[in-house]
Coordinates of N, CA, C and O in Angstrom, one line a residue:
M1 N 169.1 191.2 90.6 CA 168.7 192.0 90.2 C 167.5 190.6 89.6 O 167.7 190.1 88.7
S2 N 166.2 191.8 89.5 CA 164.8 190.9 89.2 C 165.1 190.7 87.8 O 165.0 192.2 87.2
P3 N 164.6 190.1 87.1 CA 164.0 190.1 85.4 C 162.9 190.6 85.2 O 162.4 191.6 85.8
S4 N 163.1 192.0 84.2 CA 162.3 193.1 84.1 C 160.7 192.4 82.7 O 161.8 192.1 81.9
P5 N 160.2 192.5 82.9 CA 159.2 192.4 82.1 C 159.0 193.4 80.7 O 159.8 194.6 80.6
A6 N 159.4 192.9 79.2 CA 159.3 193.0 78.1 C 157.6 193.6 77.5 O 156.8 191.9 77.9
R7 N 157.2 194.3 77.0 CA 156.6 194.0 76.0 C 155.9 192.8 75.2 O 157.2 192.8 74.3
S8 N 155.2 192.3 75.2 CA 154.5 191.7 74.5 C 154.9 190.2 74.7 O 154.4 188.9 74.0
E9 N 155.4 190.5 76.6 CA 155.9 189.4 76.4 C 154.6 188.3 78.0 O 153.8 189.4 77.8
V10 N 154.2 187.1 77.7 CA 153.4 186.5 78.8 C 154.3 185.8 80.3 O 155.1 185.1 79.8
W11 N 153.4 186.5 81.0 CA 154.0 186.3 82.6 C 153.5 185.1 83.4 O 151.8 185.8 82.9
L12 N 153.5 184.6 84.0 CA 153.0 183.9 84.8 C 152.7 184.8 86.3 O 153.4 185.1 86.9
V13 N 151.4 185.5 86.2 CA 151.3 186.3 87.8 C 150.4 185.7 88.7 O 149.5 185.8 88.9
D14 N 151.0 186.3 90.2 CA 149.8 185.8 91.1 C 149.4 187.0 91.0 O 149.7 188.2 91.9
L15 N 148.3 186.9 91.0 CA 147.4 188.2 90.8 C 146.9 188.8 92.7 O 145.9 189.6 92.7
G16 N 146.6 187.6 93.4 CA 146.5 187.6 94.9 C 144.5 187.9 94.8 O 144.4 186.7 95.4
M17 N 144.2 188.4 94.4 CA 142.5 189.1 94.9 C 142.2 187.9 93.9 O 140.9 187.3 94.3
T18 N 142.7 186.9 93.0 CA 141.6 186.1 92.6 C 142.3 183.8 93.1 O 141.8 183.6 92.7
V19 N 143.0 184.2 94.0 CA 144.2 183.5 94.6 C 144.6 182.1 93.3 O 144.4 181.1 93.5
K20 N 144.5 183.2 92.1 CA 145.2 181.7 91.2 C 146.3 182.5 90.4 O 146.7 184.0 90.5
V21 N 147.1 182.3 89.7 CA 148.2 182.3 88.7 C 147.7 182.2 87.1 O 147.1 181.5 87.2
R22 N 148.1 183.9 86.8 CA 147.2 183.4 85.4 C 148.4 183.9 84.4 O 149.4 184.5 84.8
P23 N 148.1 183.6 83.3 CA 149.1 184.1 82.8 C 148.5 185.7 81.7 O 147.5 186.3 81.9
C24 N 149.6 186.4 82.4 CA 149.2 188.1 81.6 C 149.9 188.4 80.6 O 151.4 188.4 80.4
L25 N 149.8 189.2 80.4 CA 150.2 189.8 78.7 C 150.9 191.3 79.2 O 150.3 191.7 79.6
V26 N 151.8 191.4 78.8 CA 152.8 192.8 78.9 C 152.6 193.8 78.3 O 152.7 193.3 77.2
L27 N 151.6 194.9 78.2 CA 151.5 196.2 77.3 C 152.5 197.1 77.6 O 152.5 197.7 76.4
S28 N 152.8 196.9 78.2 CA 153.3 198.4 78.9 C 155.1 197.9 77.9 O 155.3 197.2 77.3
V29 N 155.6 199.5 77.9 CA 156.8 199.9 76.9 C 158.2 199.4 77.7 O 157.9 199.5 79.1
D30 N 159.3 199.1 77.3 CA 159.7 198.5 78.4 C 160.6 199.8 79.1 O 160.4 200.6 78.6
S31 N 160.9 199.6 80.3 CA 161.6 200.6 80.9 C 163.0 200.3 81.3 O 164.0 199.5 80.5
D32 N 163.5 201.7 81.3 CA 165.0 201.9 81.6 C 165.4 202.2 82.5 O 165.0 203.1 83.8
D33 N 167.0 202.5 82.7 CA 167.5 203.6 83.9 C 166.8 204.4 84.1 O 167.3 205.3 85.5
R34 N 166.5 205.3 83.1 CA 166.0 206.5 83.3 C 165.3 207.3 83.4 O 164.3 208.2 84.4
N35 N 164.5 206.0 83.6 CA 162.5 206.2 83.7 C 162.9 206.0 86.0 O 163.4 206.0 85.9
D36 N 161.8 207.4 86.0 CA 161.6 207.6 87.5 C 160.4 206.4 88.0 O 159.8 206.5 89.0
R37 N 159.5 206.4 86.9 CA 158.3 205.3 86.8 C 159.2 204.0 86.5 O 159.4 203.6 85.1
L38 N 158.6 203.3 87.3 CA 158.4 201.4 87.1 C 156.7 200.7 87.0 O 157.0 200.2 87.6
L39 N 156.1 201.4 86.4 CA 154.8 200.5 86.4 C 154.5 199.8 84.4 O 154.9 200.2 84.3
T40 N 153.9 198.6 85.1 CA 154.1 197.6 83.9 C 152.3 197.0 84.2 O 151.8 196.9 84.8
T41 N 152.1 197.5 82.7 CA 150.7 197.4 82.6 C 150.5 195.8 81.9 O 151.0 195.4 81.3
L42 N 149.4 194.9 82.8 CA 149.7 193.6 81.9 C 148.0 193.1 82.3 O 147.3 193.7 82.3
V43 N 147.7 192.8 81.1 CA 146.4 192.4 81.4 C 146.4 190.8 81.1 O 146.9 189.5 80.8
P44 N 144.8 190.1 82.2 CA 145.3 188.9 82.9 C 144.2 188.1 81.9 O 143.4 188.2 81.2
H45 N 144.5 186.5 81.5 CA 143.9 185.9 80.9 C 143.5 185.3 81.6 O 143.4 184.4 82.1
T46 N 142.1 184.9 81.4 CA 141.4 183.9 81.7 C 140.2 182.9 80.9 O 139.9 184.1 79.8
T47 N 139.9 181.8 81.2 CA 138.2 181.7 80.2 C 137.3 181.6 81.1 O 136.1 181.3 80.5
S48 N 137.4 182.3 81.9 CA 136.2 182.8 83.0 C 135.6 184.5 82.7 O 136.2 185.0 83.0
T49 N 134.6 184.3 81.9 CA 134.1 185.9 81.6 C 133.2 186.1 82.5 O 132.4 185.6 82.9
R50 N 132.8 186.9 82.6 CA 131.7 188.0 83.5 C 131.1 189.0 82.5 O 130.3 189.6 83.6
D51 N 131.9 188.9 81.3 CA 130.5 190.3 80.6 C 130.8 191.4 81.1 O 129.6 192.1 81.6
S52 N 132.1 191.9 80.9 CA 132.4 193.1 81.9 C 132.4 194.0 80.1 O 132.7 193.5 79.4
R53 N 132.5 195.8 80.3 CA 132.9 196.0 79.6 C 133.8 196.0 78.9 O 134.7 197.2 77.9
F54 N 135.2 195.7 80.3 CA 136.5 195.8 80.5 C 137.2 194.7 79.3 O 138.1 194.3 79.6
E55 N 136.4 193.3 78.6 CA 136.1 192.3 78.9 C 136.7 192.3 77.4 O 136.1 193.1 76.9
V56 N 137.7 191.7 77.0 CA 138.1 191.2 74.7 C 137.8 189.8 74.5 O 138.6 189.0 75.4
R57 N 137.1 189.5 74.4 CA 137.0 188.1 74.0 C 137.4 187.6 72.8 O 137.6 188.7 71.6
L58 N 138.3 186.7 72.5 CA 139.3 186.7 71.7 C 139.1 184.9 71.2 O 138.7 184.0 72.0
K59 N 138.4 184.7 69.7 CA 138.6 183.5 68.9 C 140.3 182.4 70.0 O 141.0 182.2 69.8

């Protein structure tokens, strides 16, 4: 059984499209066995910004 991401954890994820492994913050709530949807929402962290309206700048 593979580990399940839990909310507020940071995981290293191969995002494929960027051909890089990035740290990602898990936003989704923990799933349980009763859930029929196993969707996890991740936010990738990068220092290269593109000035997109979807980016959040942090100090």
